[in-house]
Amino acid sequence: NMKKKDSNINYHLGELEIAKDRTSPFHIMPQFSENDQAILDIGCGIGQTFAALEELKGRSRLVGLDIDMASLVYGRNHFDFIKYTNAAAERLPFKDNSFDVVISRVSLPYTNIPKSLVEIRRVLKDDREVWFTLHSLSMELRQLINSVRSLRLRRVIFGIYAIVNGLIFNFFGKQFSFPTTNRCASFQTESGMIKALTRAGYTNVMAERKGIHFIVTAKKKSQSD
């Protein structure tokens, strides 16, 4: 358990270095405007996205949310300008219309996406934006092949589940959790995410590939639309 904690935190520290390094092929960061004062990062880890952006330190409300308590404790001890919350994307512990922007860097694929999108829309202010990075099928296949090569049977089974779950999501807009863990995982496609976001009440949905990254942005429809 201690090893897993350390490996999670080391992973997030590696992500922090990538977030700071504009020359890295893995570097991809959201853009914020002066009007983005209340920002929620779902699956924040140790808060590496906020920590890498010096200009955010003066904002009124930076909230990092994650299910991994050890990462949040590390974040609280190192980045005191971020407010950390231990919760899941499917049940956000915030009032309606609380945030100017909601971001998620490769953590949405590990949630029940249709449920998460409804909750994110609820806490987002009208006409404000979401920014997500997601998993493509090629990434899931690569992970599955690595698991097969290293003979990690549990990971192979979970990888097959994630691909099947991704197919169900992209064709039918539904997801099911892994039987023994109640966790979700899936890959996403541009068309699948556009359909899911539109169904959940978003507009201006844009899905694009930037190098190795798969990015989706959208706005919450206002009540008057």
PDB file of C-alpha atoms in Angstrom:
ATOM      1  CA  ASN A   1       0.000   0.000   0.000  1.00  0.00           C
ATOM      2  CA  MET A   2       2.848   2.347   0.884  1.00  0.00           C
ATOM      3  CA  LYS A   3       4.512   1.485  -2.444  1.00  0.00           C
ATOM      4  CA  LYS A   4       1.314   2.344  -4.318  1.00  0.00           C
ATOM      5  CA  LYS A   5       1.067   5.699  -2.466  1.00  0.00           C
ATOM      6  CA  ASP A   6       4.673   6.531  -3.368  1.00  0.00           C
ATOM      7  CA  SER A   7       4.214   5.485  -7.004  1.00  0.00           C
ATOM      8  CA  ASN A   8       1.073   7.652  -7.322  1.00  0.00           C
ATOM      9  CA  ILE A   9       2.858  10.686  -5.885  1.00  0.00           C
ATOM     10  CA  ASN A  10       5.945  10.062  -8.034  1.00  0.00           C
ATOM     11  CA  TYR A  11       3.675   9.863 -11.090  1.00  0.00           C
ATOM     12  CA  HIS A  12       2.103  13.229 -10.196  1.00  0.00           C
ATOM     13  CA  LEU A  13       5.525  14.800  -9.559  1.00  0.00           C
ATOM     14  CA  GLY A  14       6.537  13.609 -13.024  1.00  0.00           C
ATOM     15  CA  GLU A  15       3.366  15.195 -14.404  1.00  0.00           C
ATOM     16  CA  LEU A  16       4.277  18.461 -12.638  1.00  0.00           C
ATOM     17  CA  GLU A  17       7.646  18.502 -14.430  1.00  0.00           C
ATOM     18  CA  ILE A  18       5.890  17.888 -17.775  1.00  0.00           C
ATOM     19  CA  ALA A  19       3.375  20.656 -17.004  1.00  0.00           C
ATOM     20  CA  LYS A  20       6.263  23.087 -16.446  1.00  0.00           C
ATOM     21  CA  ASP A  21       8.234  21.959 -19.530  1.00  0.00           C
ATOM     22  CA  ARG A  22       6.774  23.507 -22.695  1.00  0.00           C
ATOM     23  CA  THR A  23       9.199  21.529 -24.863  1.00  0.00           C
ATOM     24  CA  SER A  24       7.925  18.121 -23.686  1.00  0.00           C
ATOM     25  CA  PRO A  25       5.822  16.195 -26.256  1.00  0.00           C
ATOM     26  CA  PHE A  26       3.506  15.291 -23.348  1.00  0.00           C
ATOM     27  CA  HIS A  27       2.951  18.972 -22.412  1.00  0.00           C
ATOM     28  CA  ILE A  28      -0.631  20.182 -22.842  1.00  0.00           C
ATOM     29  CA  MET A  29      -2.214  22.828 -20.628  1.00  0.00           C
ATOM     30  CA  PRO A  30      -5.540  24.661 -20.487  1.00  0.00           C
ATOM     31  CA  GLN A  31      -5.663  28.397 -21.208  1.00  0.00           C
ATOM     32  CA  PHE A  32      -7.344  30.651 -18.637  1.00  0.00           C
ATOM     33  CA  SER A  33      -8.620  34.228 -18.910  1.00  0.00           C
ATOM     34  CA  GLU A  34      -8.797  36.940 -16.227  1.00  0.00           C
ATOM     35  CA  ASN A  35     -12.499  36.124 -15.778  1.00  0.00           C
ATOM     36  CA  ASP A  36     -11.701  32.553 -14.725  1.00  0.00           C
ATOM     37  CA  GLN A  37     -11.527  33.099 -10.969  1.00  0.00           C
ATOM     38  CA  ALA A  38     -13.191  29.922  -9.649  1.00  0.00           C
ATOM     39  CA  ILE A  39     -11.605  26.854 -11.276  1.00  0.00           C
ATOM     40  CA  LEU A  40     -12.188  23.164 -10.498  1.00  0.00           C
ATOM     41  CA  ASP A  41      -9.642  20.482 -11.457  1.00  0.00           C
ATOM     42  CA  ILE A  42     -11.184  16.986 -11.378  1.00  0.00           C
ATOM     43  CA  GLY A  43      -8.602  14.252 -10.764  1.00  0.00           C
ATOM     44  CA  CYS A  44      -6.080  16.860  -9.683  1.00  0.00           C
ATOM     45  CA  GLY A  45      -3.518  14.470  -8.163  1.00  0.00           C
ATOM     46  CA  ILE A  46      -1.207  16.668  -6.065  1.00  0.00           C
ATOM     47  CA  GLY A  47      -2.500  19.791  -7.830  1.00  0.00           C
ATOM     48  CA  GLN A  48       0.192  19.747 -10.518  1.00  0.00           C
ATOM     49  CA  THR A  49      -1.806  21.655 -13.158  1.00  0.00           C
ATOM     50  CA  PHE A  50      -2.450  24.621 -10.858  1.00  0.00           C
ATOM     51  CA  ALA A  51       1.037  24.415  -9.338  1.00  0.00           C
ATOM     52  CA  ALA A  52       2.665  24.682 -12.788  1.00  0.00           C
ATOM     53  CA  LEU A  53       0.787  27.888 -13.667  1.00  0.00           C
ATOM     54  CA  GLU A  54       2.254  30.694 -11.551  1.00  0.00           C
ATOM     55  CA  GLU A  55      -0.278  33.215 -12.860  1.00  0.00           C
ATOM     56  CA  LEU A  56      -3.137  31.348 -11.152  1.00  0.00           C
ATOM     57  CA  LYS A  57      -1.910  31.967  -7.605  1.00  0.00           C
ATOM     58  CA  GLY A  58      -3.931  35.166  -7.181  1.00  0.00           C
ATOM     59  CA  ARG A  59      -7.257  33.652  -8.280  1.00  0.00           C
ATOM     60  CA  SER A  60     -10.109  33.639  -5.806  1.00  0.00           C
ATOM     61  CA  ARG A  61     -10.809  29.898  -5.790  1.00  0.00           C
ATOM     62  CA  LEU A  62      -8.659  27.043  -7.084  1.00  0.00           C
ATOM     63  CA  VAL A  63     -10.158  23.690  -6.121  1.00  0.00           C
ATOM     64  CA  GLY A  64      -8.492  20.339  -6.734  1.00  0.00           C
ATOM     65  CA  LEU A  65     -10.633  17.209  -6.421  1.00  0.00           C
ATOM     66  CA  ASP A  66      -9.389  13.619  -6.314  1.00  0.00           C
ATOM     67  CA  ILE A  67     -10.344  10.232  -4.838  1.00  0.00           C
ATOM     68  CA  ASP A  68      -6.722   9.520  -3.780  1.00  0.00           C
ATOM     69  CA  MET A  69      -6.267  10.894  -0.260  1.00  0.00           C
ATOM     70  CA  ALA A  70      -2.473  10.450  -0.180  1.00  0.00           C
ATOM     71  CA  SER A  71      -2.055  12.720  -3.225  1.00  0.00           C
ATOM     72  CA  LEU A  72      -4.325  15.358  -1.676  1.00  0.00           C
ATOM     73  CA  VAL A  73      -2.357  15.298   1.596  1.00  0.00           C
ATOM     74  CA  TYR A  74       0.883  15.786  -0.344  1.00  0.00           C
ATOM     75  CA  GLY A  75      -0.718  18.666  -2.253  1.00  0.00           C
ATOM     76  CA  ARG A  76      -1.990  20.358   0.914  1.00  0.00           C
ATOM     77  CA  ASN A  77       1.495  20.181   2.409  1.00  0.00           C
ATOM     78  CA  HIS A  78       3.179  21.737  -0.648  1.00  0.00           C
ATOM     79  CA  PHE A  79       0.710  24.053  -2.429  1.00  0.00           C
ATOM     80  CA  ASP A  80      -1.256  26.065   0.099  1.00  0.00           C
ATOM     81  CA  PHE A  81      -3.011  28.266  -2.489  1.00  0.00           C
ATOM     82  CA  ILE A  82      -5.084  25.269  -3.684  1.00  0.00           C
ATOM     83  CA  LYS A  83      -8.177  24.015  -1.826  1.00  0.00           C
ATOM     84  CA  TYR A  84      -8.302  20.210  -1.933  1.00  0.00           C
ATOM     85  CA  THR A  85     -11.419  18.021  -1.806  1.00  0.00           C
ATOM     86  CA  ASN A  86     -11.643  14.231  -1.506  1.00  0.00           C
ATOM     87  CA  ALA A  87     -14.608  13.216  -3.683  1.00  0.00           C
ATOM     88  CA  ALA A  88     -15.639  11.567  -6.954  1.00  0.00           C
ATOM     89  CA  ALA A  89     -16.599  13.290 -10.218  1.00  0.00           C
ATOM     90  CA  GLU A  90     -19.971  11.527 -10.214  1.00  0.00           C
ATOM     91  CA  ARG A  91     -20.932  13.205  -6.894  1.00  0.00           C
ATOM     92  CA  LEU A  92     -19.416  16.688  -6.676  1.00  0.00           C
ATOM     93  CA  PRO A  93     -19.788  18.274  -3.203  1.00  0.00           C
ATOM     94  CA  PHE A  94     -20.371  21.821  -4.534  1.00  0.00           C
ATOM     95  CA  LYS A  95     -23.350  24.116  -5.022  1.00  0.00           C
ATOM     96  CA  ASP A  96     -24.926  24.684  -8.437  1.00  0.00           C
ATOM     97  CA  ASN A  97     -23.212  27.317 -10.629  1.00  0.00           C
ATOM     98  CA  SER A  98     -20.052  27.434  -8.474  1.00  0.00           C
ATOM     99  CA  PHE A  99     -17.260  27.483 -11.079  1.00  0.00           C
ATOM    100  CA  ASP A 100     -16.106  29.558 -14.053  1.00  0.00           C
ATOM    101  CA  VAL A 101     -14.137  26.645 -15.555  1.00  0.00           C
ATOM    102  CA  VAL A 102     -13.925  22.894 -14.921  1.00  0.00           C
ATOM    103  CA  ILE A 103     -10.873  21.003 -16.190  1.00  0.00           C
ATOM    104  CA  SER A 104      -9.865  17.343 -16.119  1.00  0.00           C
ATOM    105  CA  ARG A 105      -6.584  15.907 -17.365  1.00  0.00           C
ATOM    106  CA  VAL A 106      -6.940  12.195 -18.261  1.00  0.00           C
ATOM    107  CA  SER A 107      -9.040  11.431 -15.177  1.00  0.00           C
ATOM    108  CA  LEU A 108     -12.536  11.567 -16.712  1.00  0.00           C
ATOM    109  CA  PRO A 109     -11.859   8.218 -18.514  1.00  0.00           C
ATOM    110  CA  TYR A 110     -11.746   6.586 -15.037  1.00  0.00           C
ATOM    111  CA  THR A 111     -15.237   7.794 -14.119  1.00  0.00           C
ATOM    112  CA  ASN A 112     -18.767   7.056 -15.278  1.00  0.00           C
ATOM    113  CA  ILE A 113     -18.610   9.757 -17.951  1.00  0.00           C
ATOM    114  CA  PRO A 114     -22.369  10.340 -18.530  1.00  0.00           C
ATOM    115  CA  LYS A 115     -22.898  10.814 -14.753  1.00  0.00           C
ATOM    116  CA  SER A 116     -19.773  12.976 -14.397  1.00  0.00           C
ATOM    117  CA  LEU A 117     -20.798  15.281 -17.273  1.00  0.00           C
ATOM    118  CA  VAL A 118     -24.199  15.937 -15.655  1.00  0.00           C
ATOM    119  CA  GLU A 119     -22.562  16.754 -12.310  1.00  0.00           C
ATOM    120  CA  ILE A 120     -19.923  18.984 -13.928  1.00  0.00           C
ATOM    121  CA  ARG A 121     -22.638  20.863 -15.797  1.00  0.00           C
ATOM    122  CA  ARG A 122     -24.517  21.412 -12.513  1.00  0.00           C
ATOM    123  CA  VAL A 123     -21.560  23.088 -10.749  1.00  0.00           C
ATOM    124  CA  LEU A 124     -20.511  25.126 -13.822  1.00  0.00           C
ATOM    125  CA  LYS A 125     -21.877  28.643 -14.349  1.00  0.00           C
ATOM    126  CA  ASP A 126     -23.985  29.353 -17.452  1.00  0.00           C
ATOM    127  CA  ASP A 127     -22.011  29.934 -20.660  1.00  0.00           C
ATOM    128  CA  ARG A 128     -18.746  28.859 -18.999  1.00  0.00           C
ATOM    129  CA  GLU A 129     -16.332  26.247 -20.289  1.00  0.00           C
ATOM    130  CA  VAL A 130     -15.018  22.740 -19.647  1.00  0.00           C
ATOM    131  CA  TRP A 131     -11.618  21.484 -20.830  1.00  0.00           C
ATOM    132  CA  PHE A 132     -10.822  17.759 -20.807  1.00  0.00           C
ATOM    133  CA  THR A 133      -7.981  15.566 -22.013  1.00  0.00           C
ATOM    134  CA  LEU A 134      -9.081  12.001 -22.732  1.00  0.00           C
ATOM    135  CA  HIS A 135      -7.992   8.481 -23.749  1.00  0.00           C
ATOM    136  CA  SER A 136      -8.002   7.343 -27.364  1.00  0.00           C
ATOM    137  CA  LEU A 137      -8.453   3.696 -28.388  1.00  0.00           C
ATOM    138  CA  SER A 138      -4.806   3.551 -29.496  1.00  0.00           C
ATOM    139  CA  MET A 139      -3.683   4.437 -25.952  1.00  0.00           C
ATOM    140  CA  GLU A 140      -5.856   1.695 -24.403  1.00  0.00           C
ATOM    141  CA  LEU A 141      -4.573  -0.858 -26.942  1.00  0.00           C
ATOM    142  CA  ARG A 142      -0.978   0.123 -26.194  1.00  0.00           C
ATOM    143  CA  GLN A 143      -1.561  -0.400 -22.454  1.00  0.00           C
ATOM    144  CA  LEU A 144      -3.269  -3.745 -23.105  1.00  0.00           C
ATOM    145  CA  ILE A 145      -0.377  -4.977 -25.268  1.00  0.00           C
ATOM    146  CA  ASN A 146       2.121  -3.958 -22.540  1.00  0.00           C
ATOM    147  CA  SER A 147       0.059  -5.861 -19.947  1.00  0.00           C
ATOM    148  CA  VAL A 148      -0.018  -8.970 -22.159  1.00  0.00           C
ATOM    149  CA  ARG A 149       3.744  -8.786 -22.731  1.00  0.00           C
ATOM    150  CA  SER A 150       4.453  -8.466 -19.015  1.00  0.00           C
ATOM    151  CA  LEU A 151       1.980 -11.277 -18.207  1.00  0.00           C
ATOM    152  CA  ARG A 152      -0.083  -9.140 -15.797  1.00  0.00           C
ATOM    153  CA  LEU A 153      -3.359 -11.056 -16.027  1.00  0.00           C
ATOM    154  CA  ARG A 154      -5.443  -8.684 -13.891  1.00  0.00           C
ATOM    155  CA  ARG A 155      -4.382  -5.724 -15.990  1.00  0.00           C
ATOM    156  CA  VAL A 156      -5.113  -7.664 -19.184  1.00  0.00           C
ATOM    157  CA  ILE A 157      -8.655  -8.408 -17.977  1.00  0.00           C
ATOM    158  CA  PHE A 158      -9.170  -4.783 -16.886  1.00  0.00           C
ATOM    159  CA  GLY A 159      -7.763  -3.538 -20.223  1.00  0.00           C
ATOM    160  CA  ILE A 160     -10.203  -5.708 -22.183  1.00  0.00           C
ATOM    161  CA  TYR A 161     -13.052  -4.418 -19.979  1.00  0.00           C
ATOM    162  CA  ALA A 162     -11.971  -0.776 -20.618  1.00  0.00           C
ATOM    163  CA  ILE A 163     -12.025  -1.318 -24.395  1.00  0.00           C
ATOM    164  CA  VAL A 164     -15.456  -3.019 -24.304  1.00  0.00           C
ATOM    165  CA  ASN A 165     -16.771  -0.268 -22.016  1.00  0.00           C
ATOM    166  CA  GLY A 166     -15.403   2.339 -24.443  1.00  0.00           C
ATOM    167  CA  LEU A 167     -17.203   0.692 -27.360  1.00  0.00           C
ATOM    168  CA  ILE A 168     -20.495   0.651 -25.406  1.00  0.00           C
ATOM    169  CA  PHE A 169     -20.018   4.311 -24.446  1.00  0.00           C
ATOM    170  CA  ASN A 170     -19.164   5.458 -27.951  1.00  0.00           C
ATOM    171  CA  PHE A 171     -21.996   3.557 -29.665  1.00  0.00           C
ATOM    172  CA  PHE A 172     -24.732   3.694 -27.013  1.00  0.00           C
ATOM    173  CA  GLY A 173     -23.730   6.496 -24.603  1.00  0.00           C
ATOM    174  CA  LYS A 174     -23.765   4.171 -21.577  1.00  0.00           C
ATOM    175  CA  GLN A 175     -21.125   2.741 -19.249  1.00  0.00           C
ATOM    176  CA  PHE A 176     -20.873  -0.035 -16.687  1.00  0.00           C
ATOM    177  CA  SER A 177     -18.403  -0.392 -13.842  1.00  0.00           C
ATOM    178  CA  PHE A 178     -15.898  -3.231 -13.487  1.00  0.00           C
ATOM    179  CA  PRO A 179     -17.701  -6.019 -11.570  1.00  0.00           C
ATOM    180  CA  THR A 180     -15.276  -6.550  -8.673  1.00  0.00           C
ATOM    181  CA  THR A 181     -14.082  -2.986  -8.025  1.00  0.00           C
ATOM    182  CA  ASN A 182     -17.035  -0.758  -8.982  1.00  0.00           C
ATOM    183  CA  ARG A 183     -14.500   1.352 -10.937  1.00  0.00           C
ATOM    184  CA  CYS A 184     -15.107   2.685 -14.427  1.00  0.00           C
ATOM    185  CA  ALA A 185     -12.606   2.928 -17.268  1.00  0.00           C
ATOM    186  CA  SER A 186     -12.998   3.433 -21.009  1.00  0.00           C
ATOM    187  CA  PHE A 187     -11.539   4.966 -24.135  1.00  0.00           C
ATOM    188  CA  GLN A 188     -13.260   7.866 -25.913  1.00  0.00           C
ATOM    189  CA  THR A 189     -13.705   9.073 -29.486  1.00  0.00           C
ATOM    190  CA  GLU A 190     -14.410  12.559 -30.814  1.00  0.00           C
ATOM    191  CA  SER A 191     -17.910  11.596 -31.999  1.00  0.00           C
ATOM    192  CA  GLY A 192     -18.722   9.733 -28.773  1.00  0.00           C
ATOM    193  CA  MET A 193     -17.736  12.701 -26.589  1.00  0.00           C
ATOM    194  CA  ILE A 194     -19.581  15.207 -28.803  1.00  0.00           C
ATOM    195  CA  LYS A 195     -22.763  13.106 -28.481  1.00  0.00           C
ATOM    196  CA  ALA A 196     -22.322  12.644 -24.702  1.00  0.00           C
ATOM    197  CA  LEU A 197     -21.707  16.351 -24.037  1.00  0.00           C
ATOM    198  CA  THR A 198     -24.589  17.451 -26.253  1.00  0.00           C
ATOM    199  CA  ARG A 199     -26.882  14.984 -24.483  1.00  0.00           C
ATOM    200  CA  ALA A 200     -25.734  16.306 -21.083  1.00  0.00           C
ATOM    201  CA  GLY A 201     -26.643  19.916 -21.963  1.00  0.00           C
ATOM    202  CA  TYR A 202     -23.454  21.419 -23.373  1.00  0.00           C
ATOM    203  CA  THR A 203     -22.986  23.471 -26.507  1.00  0.00           C
ATOM    204  CA  ASN A 204     -20.010  24.667 -28.618  1.00  0.00           C
ATOM    205  CA  VAL A 205     -18.511  21.181 -28.307  1.00  0.00           C
ATOM    206  CA  MET A 206     -15.075  20.875 -29.929  1.00  0.00           C
ATOM    207  CA  ALA A 207     -13.005  17.689 -30.049  1.00  0.00           C
ATOM    208  CA  GLU A 208      -9.511  17.666 -31.517  1.00  0.00           C
ATOM    209  CA  ARG A 209      -6.227  15.799 -31.549  1.00  0.00           C
ATOM    210  CA  LYS A 210      -3.101  17.792 -30.730  1.00  0.00           C
ATOM    211  CA  GLY A 211      -0.137  15.508 -31.316  1.00  0.00           C
ATOM    212  CA  ILE A 212      -0.553  12.627 -28.867  1.00  0.00           C
ATOM    213  CA  HIS A 213      -3.350  14.427 -27.013  1.00  0.00           C
ATOM    214  CA  PHE A 214      -7.121  14.178 -27.381  1.00  0.00           C
ATOM    215  CA  ILE A 215      -8.780  17.377 -26.126  1.00  0.00           C
ATOM    216  CA  VAL A 216     -12.439  18.294 -25.744  1.00  0.00           C
ATOM    217  CA  THR A 217     -13.891  21.702 -24.870  1.00  0.00           C
ATOM    218  CA  ALA A 218     -17.538  22.717 -24.465  1.00  0.00           C
ATOM    219  CA  LYS A 219     -19.773  25.326 -22.849  1.00  0.00           C
ATOM    220  CA  LYS A 220     -22.701  24.931 -20.499  1.00  0.00           C
ATOM    221  CA  LYS A 221     -25.888  26.067 -22.213  1.00  0.00           C
ATOM    222  CA  SER A 222     -27.511  28.965 -20.360  1.00  0.00           C
ATOM    223  CA  GLN A 223     -31.082  28.553 -19.100  1.00  0.00           C
ATOM    224  CA  SER A 224     -32.279  31.094 -21.684  1.00  0.00           C
ATOM    225  CA  ASP A 225     -30.912  29.082 -24.652  1.00  0.00           C
TER     226      ASP A 225
END
